[in-house]
Amino acid sequence: MSVTDHPAPLIGIPVRLSDGDAPDADVRIGEANRIFDEVVGLVRAAGAEPVLLQPDSADSPLDERLADCAGFVVPGGGDVDPALYGADSDHPSLYDVNPVQDGLDAAVVRYALEHRRPMLGICRGMQLLNILRGGSLHVDMAPTPVTHNPEPGVEWAVHDVALSADSAVAEAFGRGRIPVASGHHQAVDRVGDGLRVSARADDGCVEAVEASGDPRAAWTVGVQWHPEALEPDSELRLPLFRALLAQVNAQTDGPADAPAGAQPRVEPQS
């Protein structure tokens, strides 16, 4: 099956694997599962067809499903295992660390990078992109004047971010500053190889990264905020998804399959 055989481009999205309905489940798991559905809806609204990617199995090899996809969205969710970037896996702030989820999401990110297919990473998705490029995270952010993690019972922390003038995120939104919805206690610390910071909050927190320095690299953008959120401005929900689809459509001959540039440096266990 070719990515050019479909009237709407196929965009792969790794599913969320943790059960938010379990009796002892952290409430944030259910929230992540709910907003996953919003991500799927926005991919459709942008004009693409979502492909929900499950872990590899004998009946449904993941590589075959990845090859069908013209681009990818890696959404938010629980914390990536800090062991993948040399930090403390027993930190008390961690929640929903799931090695199978890490393996699935990492397989999608690796495939997109190696085969030069456009990719959008959201919150956890951006953090994993950074880790796979050899970067690291703040396992638990210190308090700052900007609220990134809302109080219990509040869905989102809303704050502004400044977008770099020559960045893909600024091009997508057509402006240099936007309000965003955040819900995270971790953030990029050391920036990974081949990435550059393209947005920051007023406290300096890294809010977006994108591919840099390799002219062969596909459009690769990660944002720390949640563009799928209904607040603070519904008109800001679609621009990144439309930008992803525009990059997919620009690859008129289909995505290149030859490996590109430096390979991701971390191999999570699946």
PDB file of N, CA and C in Angstrom, residues 96 119 130 213 238 246:
ATOM      1  N   ASP A  96       2.115   7.525  35.776  1.00  0.00           N
ATOM      2  CA  ASP A  96       1.794   6.753  34.569  1.00  0.00           C
ATOM      3  C   ASP A  96       3.027   6.489  33.701  1.00  0.00           C
ATOM      4  N   MET A 119       6.193  15.408  11.253  1.00  0.00           N
ATOM      5  CA  MET A 119       5.729  14.949  12.556  1.00  0.00           C
ATOM      6  C   MET A 119       5.475  16.132  13.469  1.00  0.00           C
ATOM      7  N   ASN A 130      12.733  15.064  22.044  1.00  0.00           N
ATOM      8  CA  ASN A 130      13.962  15.644  22.579  1.00  0.00           C
ATOM      9  C   ASN A 130      14.860  14.574  23.197  1.00  0.00           C
ATOM     10  N   GLY A 213      19.208  22.494  11.086  1.00  0.00           N
ATOM     11  CA  GLY A 213      20.566  22.191  10.680  1.00  0.00           C
ATOM     12  C   GLY A 213      20.720  21.127   9.623  1.00  0.00           C
ATOM     13  N   LEU A 238      -6.350  24.535  15.234  1.00  0.00           N
ATOM     14  CA  LEU A 238      -6.052  23.861  13.972  1.00  0.00           C
ATOM     15  C   LEU A 238      -4.740  24.235  13.290  1.00  0.00           C
ATOM     16  N   ALA A 246      -0.023  20.451   5.339  1.00  0.00           N
ATOM     17  CA  ALA A 246       0.579  21.158   4.211  1.00  0.00           C
ATOM     18  C   ALA A 246       1.942  20.576   3.867  1.00  0.00           C
TER      19      ALA A 246
END
